[in-house]
mmCIF file of C-alpha atoms in Angstrom:
data_model
loop_
_atom_site.group_PDB
_atom_site.id
_atom_site.type_symbol
_atom_site.label_atom_id
_atom_site.label_comp_id
_atom_site.label_asym_id
_atom_site.label_seq_id
_atom_site.Cartn_x
_atom_site.Cartn_y
_atom_site.Cartn_z
ATOM 1 C CA UNK A 1 23.520 100.533 -18.178
ATOM 2 C CA UNK A 2 22.793 102.419 -14.655
ATOM 3 C CA UNK A 3 20.189 105.046 -14.429
ATOM 4 C CA UNK A 4 21.694 108.762 -12.782
ATOM 5 C CA UNK A 5 19.358 110.093 -10.524
ATOM 6 C CA UNK A 6 19.082 114.297 -10.976
ATOM 7 C CA UNK A 7 20.474 116.072 -8.204
ATOM 8 C CA UNK A 8 19.621 114.394 -5.331
ATOM 9 C CA UNK A 9 21.557 115.076 -2.067
ATOM 10 C CA UNK A 10 23.375 111.782 -2.948
ATOM 11 C CA UNK A 11 23.719 112.187 -6.655
ATOM 12 C CA UNK A 12 26.255 113.189 -8.169
ATOM 13 C CA UNK A 13 27.589 116.454 -9.506
ATOM 14 C CA UNK A 14 28.942 116.464 -12.139
ATOM 15 C CA UNK A 15 27.203 113.102 -14.287
ATOM 16 C CA UNK A 16 24.231 114.174 -16.047
ATOM 17 C CA UNK A 17 20.921 112.213 -16.197
ATOM 18 C CA UNK A 18 22.107 110.298 -19.146
ATOM 19 C CA UNK A 19 25.521 109.381 -17.133
ATOM 20 C CA UNK A 20 27.151 111.627 -19.442
ATOM 21 C CA UNK A 21 30.024 113.761 -18.114
ATOM 22 C CA UNK A 22 28.778 117.406 -17.422
ATOM 23 C CA UNK A 23 30.265 120.050 -15.774
ATOM 24 C CA UNK A 24 28.349 121.512 -12.909
ATOM 25 C CA UNK A 25 25.795 124.924 -13.677
ATOM 26 C CA UNK A 26 27.280 127.796 -10.433
ATOM 27 C CA UNK A 27 25.109 131.221 -12.734
ATOM 28 C CA UNK A 28 22.708 130.657 -10.033
ATOM 29 C CA UNK A 29 24.742 130.270 -7.297
ATOM 30 C CA UNK A 30 24.929 133.090 -4.599
ATOM 31 C CA UNK A 31 28.151 135.004 -4.454
ATOM 32 C CA UNK A 32 29.613 133.725 -1.077
ATOM 33 C CA UNK A 33 33.171 133.823 0.424
ATOM 34 C CA UNK A 34 34.877 130.662 -0.400
ATOM 35 C CA UNK A 35 37.953 128.892 1.921
ATOM 36 C CA UNK A 36 39.404 125.850 1.777
ATOM 37 C CA UNK A 37 42.497 124.075 3.911
ATOM 38 C CA UNK A 38 43.583 120.730 2.115
ATOM 39 C CA UNK A 39 47.305 118.481 3.853
ATOM 40 C CA UNK A 40 49.605 116.146 2.369
ATOM 41 C CA UNK A 41 52.416 114.724 3.838
ATOM 42 C CA UNK A 42 56.058 114.641 1.580
ATOM 43 C CA UNK A 43 58.143 111.194 3.914
ATOM 44 C CA UNK A 44 62.351 111.143 2.870
ATOM 45 C CA UNK A 45 65.526 109.603 3.844
ATOM 46 C CA UNK A 46 66.773 111.119 7.336
ATOM 47 C CA UNK A 47 69.568 113.282 5.844
ATOM 48 C CA UNK A 48 67.060 114.213 2.652
ATOM 49 C CA UNK A 49 64.961 116.309 5.296
ATOM 50 C CA UNK A 50 68.659 117.563 6.927
ATOM 51 C CA UNK A 51 69.406 118.570 3.572
ATOM 52 C CA UNK A 52 66.826 120.805 2.876
ATOM 53 C CA UNK A 53 66.336 122.372 6.292
ATOM 54 C CA UNK A 54 70.334 122.978 6.550
ATOM 55 C CA UNK A 55 69.074 124.793 3.634
ATOM 56 C CA UNK A 56 72.705 122.723 1.856
ATOM 57 C CA UNK A 57 70.481 121.005 -1.421
ATOM 58 C CA UNK A 58 72.222 121.550 -4.150
ATOM 59 C CA UNK A 59 69.425 123.434 -6.220
ATOM 60 C CA UNK A 60 68.904 125.793 -3.403
ATOM 61 C CA UNK A 61 65.665 126.781 -2.007
ATOM 62 C CA UNK A 62 63.453 123.327 -2.675
ATOM 63 C CA UNK A 63 60.494 124.796 -0.029
ATOM 64 C CA UNK A 64 60.887 128.229 -1.718
ATOM 65 C CA UNK A 65 60.098 127.015 -5.282
ATOM 66 C CA UNK A 66 57.737 124.004 -4.096
ATOM 67 C CA UNK A 67 55.841 127.281 -2.459
ATOM 68 C CA UNK A 68 55.289 129.082 -5.831
ATOM 69 C CA UNK A 69 55.120 125.873 -7.335
ATOM 70 C CA UNK A 70 52.156 125.191 -5.461
ATOM 71 C CA UNK A 71 50.386 128.593 -5.490
ATOM 72 C CA UNK A 72 50.467 128.188 -9.486
ATOM 73 C CA UNK A 73 49.536 124.793 -9.317
ATOM 74 C CA UNK A 74 46.366 125.967 -7.168
ATOM 75 C CA UNK A 75 45.886 128.695 -10.548
ATOM 76 C CA UNK A 76 46.127 126.213 -12.528
ATOM 77 C CA UNK A 77 43.687 123.109 -11.281
ATOM 78 C CA UNK A 78 40.721 124.486 -13.762
ATOM 79 C CA UNK A 79 43.033 123.385 -17.158
ATOM 80 C CA UNK A 80 44.716 120.031 -14.933
ATOM 81 C CA UNK A 81 41.098 118.656 -13.663
ATOM 82 C CA UNK A 82 38.504 118.070 -16.902
ATOM 83 C CA UNK A 83 34.878 120.281 -14.818
ATOM 84 C CA UNK A 84 36.516 122.188 -12.801
ATOM 85 C CA UNK A 85 35.667 125.961 -13.399
ATOM 86 C CA UNK A 86 38.445 128.402 -13.581
ATOM 87 C CA UNK A 87 38.188 129.838 -10.427
ATOM 88 C CA UNK A 88 39.456 134.661 -9.510
ATOM 89 C CA UNK A 89 41.604 132.744 -6.479
ATOM 90 C CA UNK A 90 41.825 135.931 -4.068
ATOM 91 C CA UNK A 91 44.467 134.289 -1.663
ATOM 92 C CA UNK A 92 46.631 130.589 -2.233
ATOM 93 C CA UNK A 93 48.860 129.881 0.293
ATOM 94 C CA UNK A 94 50.901 126.516 0.848
ATOM 95 C CA UNK A 95 52.946 126.654 4.519
ATOM 96 C CA UNK A 96 55.198 123.713 5.235
ATOM 97 C CA UNK A 97 56.365 121.877 8.457
ATOM 98 C CA UNK A 98 59.434 119.556 8.901
ATOM 99 C CA UNK A 99 58.254 117.131 11.144
ATOM 100 C CA UNK A 100 61.920 115.478 11.373
ATOM 101 C CA UNK A 101 60.405 112.305 13.904
ATOM 102 C CA UNK A 102 57.957 111.048 11.174
ATOM 103 C CA UNK A 103 60.566 111.909 8.488
ATOM 104 C CA UNK A 104 58.610 114.295 6.758
ATOM 105 C CA UNK A 105 57.198 117.313 5.503
ATOM 106 C CA UNK A 106 53.816 118.294 6.141
ATOM 107 C CA UNK A 107 52.237 120.137 3.379
ATOM 108 C CA UNK A 108 48.923 123.252 3.749
ATOM 109 C CA UNK A 109 47.299 124.849 1.709
ATOM 110 C CA UNK A 110 44.779 127.442 1.626
ATOM 111 C CA UNK A 111 42.428 129.140 -0.813
ATOM 112 C CA UNK A 112 40.004 131.625 -0.227
ATOM 113 C CA UNK A 113 37.971 133.274 -3.585
ATOM 114 C CA UNK A 114 34.423 135.401 -3.236
ATOM 115 C CA UNK A 115 32.734 133.438 -6.108
ATOM 116 C CA UNK A 116 29.702 130.675 -6.820
ATOM 117 C CA UNK A 117 32.046 127.592 -6.270
ATOM 118 C CA UNK A 118 34.033 126.307 -3.689
ATOM 119 C CA UNK A 119 37.596 126.074 -3.778
ATOM 120 C CA UNK A 120 38.740 122.352 -2.605
ATOM 121 C CA UNK A 121 40.409 121.063 -5.873
ATOM 122 C CA UNK A 122 42.482 124.162 -5.903
ATOM 123 C CA UNK A 123 43.459 123.580 -2.544
ATOM 124 C CA UNK A 124 44.550 119.472 -3.264
ATOM 125 C CA UNK A 125 46.064 120.896 -6.097
ATOM 126 C CA UNK A 126 48.009 122.820 -4.262
ATOM 127 C CA UNK A 127 48.891 120.592 -2.118
ATOM 128 C CA UNK A 128 49.625 118.163 -4.712
ATOM 129 C CA UNK A 129 52.277 119.791 -6.885
ATOM 130 C CA UNK A 130 54.169 121.869 -4.177
ATOM 131 C CA UNK A 131 54.924 117.771 -2.789
ATOM 132 C CA UNK A 132 55.585 116.785 -6.643
ATOM 133 C CA UNK A 133 57.662 119.704 -6.798
ATOM 134 C CA UNK A 134 59.226 118.870 -3.807
ATOM 135 C CA UNK A 135 60.033 114.668 -5.606
ATOM 136 C CA UNK A 136 61.723 116.116 -7.924
ATOM 137 C CA UNK A 137 64.261 118.633 -6.741
ATOM 138 C CA UNK A 138 65.394 115.585 -4.599
ATOM 139 C CA UNK A 139 64.708 112.598 -6.242
ATOM 140 C CA UNK A 140 68.572 113.074 -7.464
ATOM 141 C CA UNK A 141 69.647 112.255 -3.644
ATOM 142 C CA UNK A 142 66.014 110.637 -2.437
ATOM 143 C CA UNK A 143 64.685 108.242 -4.567
ATOM 144 C CA UNK A 144 62.909 106.187 -1.239
ATOM 145 C CA UNK A 145 60.027 109.325 -0.868
ATOM 146 C CA UNK A 146 56.331 108.691 -0.786
ATOM 147 C CA UNK A 147 53.583 111.625 -1.300
ATOM 148 C CA UNK A 148 50.453 110.254 1.984
ATOM 149 C CA UNK A 149 47.618 111.600 3.579
ATOM 150 C CA UNK A 150 46.563 114.144 0.690
ATOM 151 C CA UNK A 151 43.295 115.465 2.204
ATOM 152 C CA UNK A 152 40.396 118.305 2.368
ATOM 153 C CA UNK A 153 41.263 119.260 5.902
ATOM 154 C CA UNK A 154 37.919 121.996 6.043
ATOM 155 C CA UNK A 155 35.741 124.091 4.188
ATOM 156 C CA UNK A 156 33.894 127.107 4.565
ATOM 157 C CA UNK A 157 30.964 129.539 2.745
ATOM 158 C CA UNK A 158 28.692 127.995 0.049
ATOM 159 C CA UNK A 159 24.746 126.405 0.026
ATOM 160 C CA UNK A 160 25.794 123.484 2.004
ATOM 161 C CA UNK A 161 27.587 125.257 4.851
ATOM 162 C CA UNK A 162 31.247 124.674 5.915
ATOM 163 C CA UNK A 163 32.634 121.026 6.923
ATOM 164 C CA UNK A 164 36.046 120.423 9.631
ATOM 165 C CA UNK A 165 37.337 116.723 9.376
ATOM 166 C CA UNK A 166 37.498 115.175 12.596
#
């Protein structure tokens, strides 16, 4: 069995010294404003994208539904990801950018709180759930859609400081 080192900067934070899954104790960390931004894409046929953009989809405003789903996803993150802390989010924003030249929609989320742990997982979950909702609502007209490129773009606050993807 592999040995796991304790709390070094390169060790996994959700694994204890015995190699067992463990929720990180954040009770000693100071509260700070924390913000995370994530993005992802859903690629689709041009005709599907046009249907969404024109508002002509039989299911209605699919972007509005996906926005609400993404917000709900962020709020439910700790229910979905076993070792995530339940967080009192102060802001969840989900935006869409239709990119017809690339036959896709860019999904961007921003999560914010004042607390002891970051909101990267909540931002990623918001993007993921919004993308899945778009897929669900459009699968009857386009079975070829793909969800791709989900990643954290930026995080602010906390002990490790600010970080931004190049």
